[in-house]
PDB file of C-alpha atoms in Angstrom:
ATOM      1  CA  ASP A1164      22.846   5.348  22.822  1.00  0.00           C
ATOM      2  CA  GLY A1165      26.411   4.000  23.124  1.00  0.00           C
ATOM      3  CA  SER A1166      26.080   2.959  26.778  1.00  0.00           C
ATOM      4  CA  GLY A1167      26.565  -0.735  25.971  1.00  0.00           C
ATOM      5  CA  GLY A1168      30.339  -0.406  25.741  1.00  0.00           C
ATOM      6  CA  ALA A1169      32.760  -1.715  23.177  1.00  0.00           C
ATOM      7  CA  ARG A1170      31.620  -4.900  21.397  1.00  0.00           C
ATOM      8  CA  ASN A1171      28.783  -5.448  23.840  1.00  0.00           C
ATOM      9  CA  THR A1172      26.033  -7.083  21.784  1.00  0.00           C
ATOM     10  CA  SER A1173      24.146  -8.811  24.616  1.00  0.00           C
ATOM     11  CA  ALA A1174      21.581  -6.005  24.773  1.00  0.00           C
ATOM     12  CA  TYR A1175      21.080  -5.738  20.999  1.00  0.00           C
ATOM     13  CA  ILE A1176      17.439  -5.882  19.961  1.00  0.00           C
ATOM     14  CA  PRO A1177      16.499  -5.795  16.255  1.00  0.00           C
ATOM     15  CA  ALA A1178      13.750  -3.236  15.671  1.00  0.00           C
ATOM     16  CA  LEU A1179      12.185  -1.169  12.932  1.00  0.00           C
ATOM     17  CA  PRO A1180      13.823   2.215  12.374  1.00  0.00           C
ATOM     18  CA  THR A1181      12.041   5.154  13.977  1.00  0.00           C
ATOM     19  CA  PRO A1182      13.584   8.276  12.445  1.00  0.00           C
ATOM     20  CA  GLY A1183      13.265  11.343  14.615  1.00  0.00           C
ATOM     21  CA  THR A1184      12.627   9.440  17.855  1.00  0.00           C
ATOM     22  CA  ALA A1185      14.767   8.143  20.679  1.00  0.00           C
ATOM     23  CA  ASN A1186      15.960   4.543  20.488  1.00  0.00           C
ATOM     24  CA  GLY A1187      13.050   2.273  21.287  1.00  0.00           C
ATOM     25  CA  GLY A1188      10.610   5.098  20.583  1.00  0.00           C
ATOM     26  CA  THR A1189       7.594   5.201  18.335  1.00  0.00           C
ATOM     27  CA  ALA A1190       7.137   7.729  15.565  1.00  0.00           C
ATOM     28  CA  GLU A1191       4.349  10.111  16.512  1.00  0.00           C
ATOM     29  CA  PRO A1192       1.489  10.573  14.050  1.00  0.00           C
ATOM     30  CA  THR A1193       1.880  13.586  11.807  1.00  0.00           C
ATOM     31  CA  GLU A1194      -0.883  15.814  10.477  1.00  0.00           C
ATOM     32  CA  PRO A1195      -2.864  13.695   7.974  1.00  0.00           C
ATOM     33  CA  VAL A1196      -2.137  14.314   4.295  1.00  0.00           C
ATOM     34  CA  SER A1197      -3.872  13.130   1.145  1.00  0.00           C
ATOM     35  CA  ILE A1198      -2.542  10.015  -0.557  1.00  0.00           C
ATOM     36  CA  ALA A1199      -1.523  12.123  -3.566  1.00  0.00           C
ATOM     37  CA  GLU A1200       0.608  14.255  -1.235  1.00  0.00           C
ATOM     38  CA  ALA A1201       1.998  11.152   0.503  1.00  0.00           C
ATOM     39  CA  ARG A1202       3.095   9.766  -2.867  1.00  0.00           C
ATOM     40  CA  SER A1203       5.014  12.983  -3.622  1.00  0.00           C
ATOM     41  CA  VAL A1204       7.096  13.337  -0.425  1.00  0.00           C
ATOM     42  CA  ALA A1205      10.664  12.066  -0.191  1.00  0.00           C
ATOM     43  CA  ASP A1206      11.526   8.505   0.805  1.00  0.00           C
ATOM     44  CA  GLY A1207      12.031   8.277   4.561  1.00  0.00           C
ATOM     45  CA  THR A1208       9.357  10.866   5.390  1.00  0.00           C
ATOM     46  CA  THR A1209       6.940   9.908   8.182  1.00  0.00           C
ATOM     47  CA  ILE A1210       3.360  10.511   7.059  1.00  0.00           C
ATOM     48  CA  THR A1211      -0.191   9.910   8.254  1.00  0.00           C
ATOM     49  CA  ILE A1212      -2.915   9.059   5.725  1.00  0.00           C
ATOM     50  CA  SER A1213      -6.535   7.918   5.843  1.00  0.00           C
ATOM     51  CA  GLY A1214      -8.407   5.955   3.245  1.00  0.00           C
ATOM     52  CA  VAL A1215     -10.232   2.785   2.286  1.00  0.00           C
ATOM     53  CA  LEU A1216      -8.553  -0.578   1.746  1.00  0.00           C
ATOM     54  CA  THR A1217      -8.995  -1.836  -1.805  1.00  0.00           C
ATOM     55  CA  VAL A1218      -6.720  -4.872  -1.211  1.00  0.00           C
ATOM     56  CA  SER A1219      -6.094  -6.330   2.242  1.00  0.00           C
ATOM     57  CA  ASP A1220      -4.151  -9.595   1.820  1.00  0.00           C
ATOM     58  CA  GLN A1221      -5.485 -11.061  -1.440  1.00  0.00           C
ATOM     59  CA  PHE A1222      -2.084 -10.720  -3.168  1.00  0.00           C
ATOM     60  CA  ALA A1223      -0.138 -12.281  -0.244  1.00  0.00           C
ATOM     61  CA  GLY A1224       1.884  -9.085   0.050  1.00  0.00           C
ATOM     62  CA  SER A1225       1.085  -5.407  -0.089  1.00  0.00           C
ATOM     63  CA  ALA A1226      -2.265  -4.021   0.900  1.00  0.00           C
ATOM     64  CA  TYR A1227      -3.569  -0.976  -0.978  1.00  0.00           C
ATOM     65  CA  ILE A1228      -5.310   2.069   0.463  1.00  0.00           C
ATOM     66  CA  GLN A1229      -7.085   4.749  -1.556  1.00  0.00           C
ATOM     67  CA  ASP A1230      -8.721   8.130  -1.000  1.00  0.00           C
ATOM     68  CA  ALA A1231     -10.267  10.622  -3.434  1.00  0.00           C
ATOM     69  CA  THR A1232      -6.776  11.730  -4.577  1.00  0.00           C
ATOM     70  CA  GLY A1233      -5.072   8.400  -5.302  1.00  0.00           C
ATOM     71  CA  GLY A1234      -3.913   5.026  -4.042  1.00  0.00           C
ATOM     72  CA  ILE A1235      -0.761   3.658  -2.435  1.00  0.00           C
ATOM     73  CA  ALA A1236       0.664   0.273  -1.446  1.00  0.00           C
ATOM     74  CA  VAL A1237       1.122  -0.526   2.239  1.00  0.00           C
ATOM     75  CA  PHE A1238       3.628  -3.235   3.053  1.00  0.00           C
ATOM     76  CA  ASP A1239       3.360  -4.053   6.737  1.00  0.00           C
ATOM     77  CA  GLN A1240       1.916  -7.011   8.660  1.00  0.00           C
ATOM     78  CA  SER A1241      -0.076  -4.642  10.891  1.00  0.00           C
ATOM     79  CA  VAL A1242      -2.266  -3.857   7.868  1.00  0.00           C
ATOM     80  CA  HIS A1243      -2.211  -6.923   5.615  1.00  0.00           C
ATOM     81  CA  GLY A1244      -1.557  -9.795   7.996  1.00  0.00           C
ATOM     82  CA  ASP A1245      -3.860 -12.492   9.343  1.00  0.00           C
ATOM     83  CA  GLY A1246      -7.153 -10.955   8.215  1.00  0.00           C
ATOM     84  CA  THR A1247      -6.673  -7.901  10.441  1.00  0.00           C
ATOM     85  CA  PHE A1248      -8.559  -5.696   7.990  1.00  0.00           C
ATOM     86  CA  GLN A1249     -10.903  -6.376   5.093  1.00  0.00           C
ATOM     87  CA  ILE A1250     -11.475  -4.780   1.697  1.00  0.00           C
ATOM     88  CA  GLY A1251     -13.691  -1.741   2.253  1.00  0.00           C
ATOM     89  CA  ASP A1252     -12.403  -0.960   5.760  1.00  0.00           C
ATOM     90  CA  SER A1253     -11.580   2.655   6.531  1.00  0.00           C
ATOM     91  CA  ILE A1254      -8.201   3.081   8.247  1.00  0.00           C
ATOM     92  CA  THR A1255      -5.760   5.778   9.301  1.00  0.00           C
ATOM     93  CA  LEU A1256      -2.093   4.894   9.416  1.00  0.00           C
ATOM     94  CA  THR A1257       1.239   6.487  10.188  1.00  0.00           C
ATOM     95  CA  GLY A1258       4.326   5.120   8.498  1.00  0.00           C
ATOM     96  CA  THR A1259       7.350   5.813   6.376  1.00  0.00           C
ATOM     97  CA  ARG A1260       7.079   6.659   2.697  1.00  0.00           C
ATOM     98  CA  SER A1261       9.406   4.359   0.782  1.00  0.00           C
ATOM     99  CA  ALA A1262       9.702   2.606  -2.562  1.00  0.00           C
ATOM    100  CA  PHE A1263      10.388  -0.975  -3.617  1.00  0.00           C
ATOM    101  CA  ASN A1264      11.014  -1.896  -7.275  1.00  0.00           C
ATOM    102  CA  ASN A1265       9.820   1.598  -8.228  1.00  0.00           C
ATOM    103  CA  GLN A1266       6.499   1.083  -6.419  1.00  0.00           C
ATOM    104  CA  VAL A1267       5.744   3.881  -3.948  1.00  0.00           C
ATOM    105  CA  GLN A1268       4.611   2.431  -0.642  1.00  0.00           C
ATOM    106  CA  ILE A1269       4.197   3.012   3.064  1.00  0.00           C
ATOM    107  CA  SER A1270       6.586   0.729   4.958  1.00  0.00           C
ATOM    108  CA  PRO A1271       7.068   0.298   7.834  1.00  0.00           C
ATOM    109  CA  VAL A1272       3.820   1.285   9.535  1.00  0.00           C
ATOM    110  CA  THR A1273       4.183   2.520  13.122  1.00  0.00           C
ATOM    111  CA  LEU A1274       0.510   3.125  13.961  1.00  0.00           C
ATOM    112  CA  VAL A1275      -2.759   1.965  12.405  1.00  0.00           C
ATOM    113  CA  THR A1276      -6.335   2.658  13.490  1.00  0.00           C
ATOM    114  CA  GLY A1277      -9.331   0.881  12.010  1.00  0.00           C
ATOM    115  CA  HIS A1278     -12.597   2.793  11.658  1.00  0.00           C
ATOM    116  CA  GLY A1279     -14.750  -0.109  10.430  1.00  0.00           C
ATOM    117  CA  PRO A1280     -16.452  -0.299   7.039  1.00  0.00           C
ATOM    118  CA  ALA A1281     -16.110   2.889   4.982  1.00  0.00           C
ATOM    119  CA  ASN A1282     -19.077   5.219   4.647  1.00  0.00           C
ATOM    120  CA  ASN A1283     -18.066   5.869   1.035  1.00  0.00           C
ATOM    121  CA  PRO A1284     -16.635   2.686  -0.519  1.00  0.00           C
ATOM    122  CA  ILE A1285     -14.126   3.018  -3.352  1.00  0.00           C
ATOM    123  CA  GLU A1286     -15.571   2.300  -6.785  1.00  0.00           C
ATOM    124  CA  PRO A1287     -13.182   1.315  -9.593  1.00  0.00           C
ATOM    125  CA  VAL A1288     -12.370   3.996 -12.148  1.00  0.00           C
ATOM    126  CA  GLU A1289     -13.007   2.796 -15.710  1.00  0.00           C
ATOM    127  CA  ILE A1290      -9.877   3.328 -17.807  1.00  0.00           C
ATOM    128  CA  SER A1291      -8.258   2.098 -20.995  1.00  0.00           C
ATOM    129  CA  LEU A1292      -5.141  -0.051 -20.943  1.00  0.00           C
ATOM    130  CA  ALA A1293      -3.129   2.977 -22.156  1.00  0.00           C
ATOM    131  CA  GLU A1294      -4.150   4.896 -19.006  1.00  0.00           C
ATOM    132  CA  MET A1295      -2.844   2.299 -16.516  1.00  0.00           C
ATOM    133  CA  GLY A1296       0.296   4.292 -15.710  1.00  0.00           C
ATOM    134  CA  ASN A1297      -1.810   7.271 -14.628  1.00  0.00           C
ATOM    135  CA  HIS A1298      -3.497   5.317 -11.807  1.00  0.00           C
ATOM    136  CA  PRO A1299      -0.781   3.686  -9.641  1.00  0.00           C
ATOM    137  CA  GLY A1300      -2.150   1.927  -6.570  1.00  0.00           C
ATOM    138  CA  GLU A1301      -5.758   2.649  -7.545  1.00  0.00           C
ATOM    139  CA  LEU A1302      -8.682   0.308  -8.007  1.00  0.00           C
ATOM    140  CA  VAL A1303      -9.492   0.352 -11.734  1.00  0.00           C
ATOM    141  CA  ARG A1304     -11.603  -1.470 -14.286  1.00  0.00           C
ATOM    142  CA  ILE A1305      -9.926  -1.753 -17.679  1.00  0.00           C
ATOM    143  CA  SER A1306     -12.298  -1.571 -20.619  1.00  0.00           C
ATOM    144  CA  GLY A1307     -11.613  -2.548 -24.202  1.00  0.00           C
ATOM    145  CA  VAL A1308      -9.039  -5.298 -23.687  1.00  0.00           C
ATOM    146  CA  SER A1309      -8.658  -8.696 -25.245  1.00  0.00           C
ATOM    147  CA  PHE A1310      -6.777 -11.693 -23.941  1.00  0.00           C
ATOM    148  CA  PRO A1311      -4.557 -13.969 -26.054  1.00  0.00           C
ATOM    149  CA  VAL A1312      -6.922 -16.908 -25.514  1.00  0.00           C
ATOM    150  CA  PRO A1313     -10.412 -15.567 -24.691  1.00  0.00           C
ATOM    151  CA  GLY A1314     -12.189 -17.654 -22.081  1.00  0.00           C
ATOM    152  CA  ASP A1315      -8.965 -19.352 -20.928  1.00  0.00           C
ATOM    153  CA  MET A1316      -8.227 -19.669 -17.201  1.00  0.00           C
ATOM    154  CA  LEU A1317      -5.988 -17.107 -15.490  1.00  0.00           C
ATOM    155  CA  PHE A1318      -3.508 -18.153 -12.823  1.00  0.00           C
ATOM    156  CA  GLY A1319      -1.693 -16.214 -10.100  1.00  0.00           C
ATOM    157  CA  ASN A1320       2.038 -15.536 -10.366  1.00  0.00           C
ATOM    158  CA  SER A1321       1.711 -15.433 -14.142  1.00  0.00           C
ATOM    159  CA  ASN A1322       2.073 -12.764 -16.799  1.00  0.00           C
ATOM    160  CA  TYR A1323      -0.480 -12.187 -19.527  1.00  0.00           C
ATOM    161  CA  ILE A1324      -0.272 -10.008 -22.611  1.00  0.00           C
ATOM    162  CA  LEU A1325      -3.372  -7.878 -23.029  1.00  0.00           C
ATOM    163  CA  THR A1326      -4.309  -6.005 -26.174  1.00  0.00           C
ATOM    164  CA  ASP A1327      -6.085  -2.654 -26.096  1.00  0.00           C
ATOM    165  CA  THR A1328      -9.078  -2.856 -28.443  1.00  0.00           C
ATOM    166  CA  ALA A1329     -10.228   0.719 -27.796  1.00  0.00           C
TER     167      ALA A1329
END
């Protein structure tokens, strides 16, 4: 607010940005939108979405939330940290639509409410490898693929070349 005076940094507090609110404020929840709509708004837009977690902290990074219209990454400790939520939990969150390495995400999150286990759990959509790009952030099962060495072990933080046999 400028009241600290010239070069006065003693009162500086690092905090997450809260566009549209007073300093130190919290972004108010907006009217809930579908995840498909949340994916299409501009970066920096505050949105509220509801859905079911398909990944909580299994990838040591983003969580993923999905509804009937699509899925989206959520990168914020309030959702994916310290076992706060589990796969299959229904949540509503308010946060900022952003992107990182071309992945659409919600980050930061300013408000999250857990509703417990979902009444309608998310089932993976069966797709071919060629359809992967049509299902960003969604829980899928890929049919008709082969691995370079069938039966070999798979390791995290590794890349594998899959072949579409369909």
